[in-house]
PDB file of C-alpha atoms in Angstrom:
ATOM      1  CA  MET A  11     -22.492 -12.140  46.741  1.00 69.00           C
ATOM      2  CA  ILE A  12     -20.220 -10.244  49.048  1.00 82.00           C
ATOM      3  CA  ASP A  13     -21.764  -6.824  49.520  1.00 89.00           C
ATOM      4  CA  ALA A  14     -18.456  -5.151  50.387  1.00 92.00           C
ATOM      5  CA  LEU A  15     -16.845  -6.408  47.171  1.00 93.00           C
ATOM      6  CA  THR A  16     -19.803  -5.258  45.098  1.00 94.00           C
ATOM      7  CA  LEU A  17     -19.591  -1.831  46.723  1.00 95.00           C
ATOM      8  CA  ALA A  18     -15.813  -1.677  46.208  1.00 96.00           C
ATOM      9  CA  VAL A  19     -16.135  -2.501  42.506  1.00 96.00           C
ATOM     10  CA  GLY A  20     -18.867   0.095  42.055  1.00 96.00           C
ATOM     11  CA  VAL A  21     -17.028   2.856  43.901  1.00 97.00           C
ATOM     12  CA  THR A  22     -13.703   2.237  42.151  1.00 97.00           C
ATOM     13  CA  ALA A  23     -15.487   2.109  38.797  1.00 97.00           C
ATOM     14  CA  LEU A  24     -17.115   5.473  39.486  1.00 97.00           C
ATOM     15  CA  ALA A  25     -13.750   6.911  40.567  1.00 97.00           C
ATOM     16  CA  LEU A  26     -12.214   5.674  37.315  1.00 97.00           C
ATOM     17  CA  ALA A  27     -15.125   7.186  35.388  1.00 97.00           C
ATOM     18  CA  ALA A  28     -14.595  10.553  37.064  1.00 97.00           C
ATOM     19  CA  TRP A  29     -10.852  10.419  36.460  1.00 97.00           C
ATOM     20  CA  CYS A  30     -11.145   9.518  32.775  1.00 96.00           C
ATOM     21  CA  GLY A  31     -14.065  11.886  32.340  1.00 96.00           C
ATOM     22  CA  HIS A  32     -11.883  14.688  33.669  1.00 96.00           C
ATOM     23  CA  ALA A  33      -9.143  13.692  31.221  1.00 95.00           C
ATOM     24  CA  ALA A  34     -11.672  13.794  28.375  1.00 95.00           C
ATOM     25  CA  TYR A  35     -12.845  17.218  29.550  1.00 96.00           C
ATOM     26  CA  ARG A  36      -9.227  18.414  29.456  1.00 95.00           C
ATOM     27  CA  ASP A  37      -8.873  17.002  25.917  1.00 94.00           C
ATOM     28  CA  GLN A  38      -6.387  14.285  26.936  1.00 94.00           C
ATOM     29  CA  PRO A  39      -6.156  10.676  25.736  1.00 94.00           C
ATOM     30  CA  THR A  40      -5.825   7.767  28.132  1.00 94.00           C
ATOM     31  CA  LYS A  41      -2.379   7.641  29.684  1.00 92.00           C
ATOM     32  CA  ASP A  42      -0.429   4.902  31.452  1.00 92.00           C
ATOM     33  CA  TRP A  43      -1.844   5.942  34.817  1.00 94.00           C
ATOM     34  CA  HIS A  44      -5.350   5.446  33.504  1.00 94.00           C
ATOM     35  CA  PHE A  45      -4.454   1.931  32.436  1.00 95.00           C
ATOM     36  CA  ILE A  46      -3.174   1.195  35.943  1.00 96.00           C
ATOM     37  CA  GLY A  47      -6.537   2.381  37.282  1.00 96.00           C
ATOM     38  CA  MET A  48      -8.315   0.197  34.749  1.00 97.00           C
ATOM     39  CA  ALA A  49      -6.216  -2.766  35.885  1.00 97.00           C
ATOM     40  CA  VAL A  50      -7.206  -2.214  39.523  1.00 97.00           C
ATOM     41  CA  VAL A  51     -10.895  -2.022  38.648  1.00 97.00           C
ATOM     42  CA  SER A  52     -10.589  -5.066  36.362  1.00 97.00           C
ATOM     43  CA  VAL A  53      -8.909  -7.126  39.085  1.00 97.00           C
ATOM     44  CA  LEU A  54     -11.749  -6.284  41.462  1.00 96.00           C
ATOM     45  CA  ALA A  55     -14.302  -7.264  38.811  1.00 96.00           C
ATOM     46  CA  LEU A  56     -12.458 -10.552  38.206  1.00 96.00           C
ATOM     47  CA  ALA A  57     -12.416 -11.203  41.957  1.00 96.00           C
ATOM     48  CA  GLN A  58     -16.162 -10.692  41.965  1.00 95.00           C
ATOM     49  CA  LEU A  59     -16.493 -13.139  39.072  1.00 95.00           C
ATOM     50  CA  VAL A  60     -14.526 -15.755  41.011  1.00 95.00           C
ATOM     51  CA  VAL A  61     -16.570 -15.172  44.174  1.00 94.00           C
ATOM     52  CA  GLY A  62     -19.812 -15.459  42.215  1.00 93.00           C
ATOM     53  CA  VAL A  63     -18.763 -18.708  40.545  1.00 94.00           C
ATOM     54  CA  VAL A  64     -17.586 -20.162  43.868  1.00 95.00           C
ATOM     55  CA  GLN A  65     -20.899 -19.315  45.500  1.00 94.00           C
ATOM     56  CA  LEU A  66     -22.775 -20.929  42.627  1.00 93.00           C
ATOM     57  CA  THR A  67     -20.695 -24.109  42.930  1.00 94.00           C
ATOM     58  CA  ARG A  68     -21.456 -24.214  46.660  1.00 94.00           C
ATOM     59  CA  GLY A  69     -25.122 -24.441  45.812  1.00 91.00           C
ATOM     60  CA  GLU A  70     -26.200 -20.880  46.525  1.00 90.00           C
ATOM     61  CA  ARG A  71     -28.566 -19.518  43.922  1.00 90.00           C
ATOM     62  CA  PRO A  72     -29.455 -15.971  42.887  1.00 92.00           C
ATOM     63  CA  ALA A  73     -33.041 -14.903  43.378  1.00 89.00           C
ATOM     64  CA  LYS A  74     -33.656 -13.987  39.746  1.00 89.00           C
ATOM     65  CA  GLY A  75     -31.932 -16.753  37.803  1.00 88.00           C
ATOM     66  CA  THR A  76     -28.509 -18.286  37.487  1.00 92.00           C
ATOM     67  CA  VAL A  77     -28.080 -17.763  33.741  1.00 94.00           C
ATOM     68  CA  LEU A  78     -28.880 -14.062  34.028  1.00 93.00           C
ATOM     69  CA  PHE A  79     -26.520 -13.715  36.980  1.00 94.00           C
ATOM     70  CA  VAL A  80     -23.625 -15.420  35.164  1.00 94.00           C
ATOM     71  CA  ALA A  81     -24.228 -13.296  32.059  1.00 95.00           C
ATOM     72  CA  TYR A  82     -24.023 -10.120  34.133  1.00 95.00           C
ATOM     73  CA  LEU A  83     -20.901 -11.384  35.918  1.00 94.00           C
ATOM     74  CA  LEU A  84     -19.158 -12.047  32.600  1.00 95.00           C
ATOM     75  CA  GLY A  85     -20.255  -8.692  31.210  1.00 95.00           C
ATOM     76  CA  ALA A  86     -19.005  -6.893  34.312  1.00 95.00           C
ATOM     77  CA  ALA A  87     -15.628  -8.619  34.092  1.00 95.00           C
ATOM     78  CA  ALA A  88     -15.229  -7.684  30.405  1.00 95.00           C
ATOM     79  CA  CYS A  89     -16.583  -4.138  30.557  1.00 95.00           C
ATOM     80  CA  VAL A  90     -13.520  -2.099  31.560  1.00 95.00           C
ATOM     81  CA  PRO A  91     -10.923  -4.172  29.678  1.00 95.00           C
ATOM     82  CA  GLY A  92     -13.022  -3.835  26.541  1.00 95.00           C
ATOM     83  CA  ALA A  93     -13.261  -0.077  26.977  1.00 95.00           C
ATOM     84  CA  GLY A  94      -9.508   0.044  27.586  1.00 94.00           C
ATOM     85  CA  PHE A  95      -8.760  -1.752  24.328  1.00 94.00           C
ATOM     86  CA  MET A  96     -11.124   0.557  22.489  1.00 94.00           C
ATOM     87  CA  SER A  97      -9.351   3.571  23.974  1.00 94.00           C
ATOM     88  CA  LEU A  98      -6.083   2.314  22.499  1.00 92.00           C
ATOM     89  CA  ALA A  99      -7.598   2.558  19.050  1.00 92.00           C
ATOM     90  CA  GLU A 100      -8.799   6.111  19.685  1.00 87.00           C
ATOM     91  CA  ARG A 101      -5.855   8.094  21.044  1.00 88.00           C
ATOM     92  CA  THR A 102      -7.807  11.321  21.505  1.00 91.00           C
ATOM     93  CA  ARG A 103     -10.080  12.662  24.219  1.00 91.00           C
ATOM     94  CA  TRP A 104     -12.702  10.191  22.989  1.00 94.00           C
ATOM     95  CA  GLY A 105     -10.563   7.313  24.202  1.00 94.00           C
ATOM     96  CA  SER A 106     -10.788   8.723  27.718  1.00 95.00           C
ATOM     97  CA  ALA A 107     -14.518   9.262  27.265  1.00 96.00           C
ATOM     98  CA  THR A 108     -14.896   5.629  26.184  1.00 96.00           C
ATOM     99  CA  VAL A 109     -13.199   4.400  29.354  1.00 96.00           C
ATOM    100  CA  ALA A 110     -15.338   6.746  31.456  1.00 97.00           C
ATOM    101  CA  ALA A 111     -18.473   5.345  29.828  1.00 97.00           C
ATOM    102  CA  GLY A 112     -17.300   1.755  30.334  1.00 96.00           C
ATOM    103  CA  ALA A 113     -16.634   2.455  34.008  1.00 97.00           C
ATOM    104  CA  VAL A 114     -20.103   3.956  34.489  1.00 97.00           C
ATOM    105  CA  ILE A 115     -21.585   0.895  32.818  1.00 97.00           C
ATOM    106  CA  LEU A 116     -19.637  -1.316  35.225  1.00 97.00           C
ATOM    107  CA  ALA A 117     -21.044   0.611  38.201  1.00 96.00           C
ATOM    108  CA  VAL A 118     -24.571   0.149  36.852  1.00 96.00           C
ATOM    109  CA  LEU A 119     -23.901  -3.561  36.336  1.00 95.00           C
ATOM    110  CA  GLN A 120     -22.905  -3.799  40.007  1.00 95.00           C
ATOM    111  CA  VAL A 121     -26.286  -2.448  41.069  1.00 94.00           C
ATOM    112  CA  ARG A 122     -27.977  -4.922  38.758  1.00 94.00           C
ATOM    113  CA  LEU A 123     -25.888  -7.844  40.055  1.00 93.00           C
ATOM    114  CA  TYR A 124     -26.847  -6.936  43.594  1.00 93.00           C
ATOM    115  CA  ASP A 125     -30.496  -6.878  42.562  1.00 93.00           C
ATOM    116  CA  ILE A 126     -30.306 -10.212  40.707  1.00 92.00           C
ATOM    117  CA  TRP A 127     -28.651 -11.928  43.674  1.00 90.00           C
ATOM    118  CA  GLY A 128     -31.525 -10.848  45.874  1.00 83.00           C
ATOM    119  CA  GLY A 129     -30.165  -7.808  47.667  1.00 70.00           C
TER     120      GLY A 129
END
């Protein structure tokens, strides 16, 4: 894995979590700007998915198992978009809280991916 990309995904996910958490605190639903932030974080997570798959096809192997690594990669790529779709169904402060929770989960998944790869 590329450590800088893993760090970038984790930091942007935590920034999104803080931003949406602040919106939830202020009793606001997710707005268009939040969805732009979710798109940025999702693109970074998809880039990490592509990098991980490319490294696996080159023959590099994670220290703790390929199946586990791929499962975490797929979960990380789907985490924020899934939370974003759920926030569309809940157009209250809880929609923003859902995105904040999904972004925190993505940051935790980044730490776990780093650990699985052998970091």
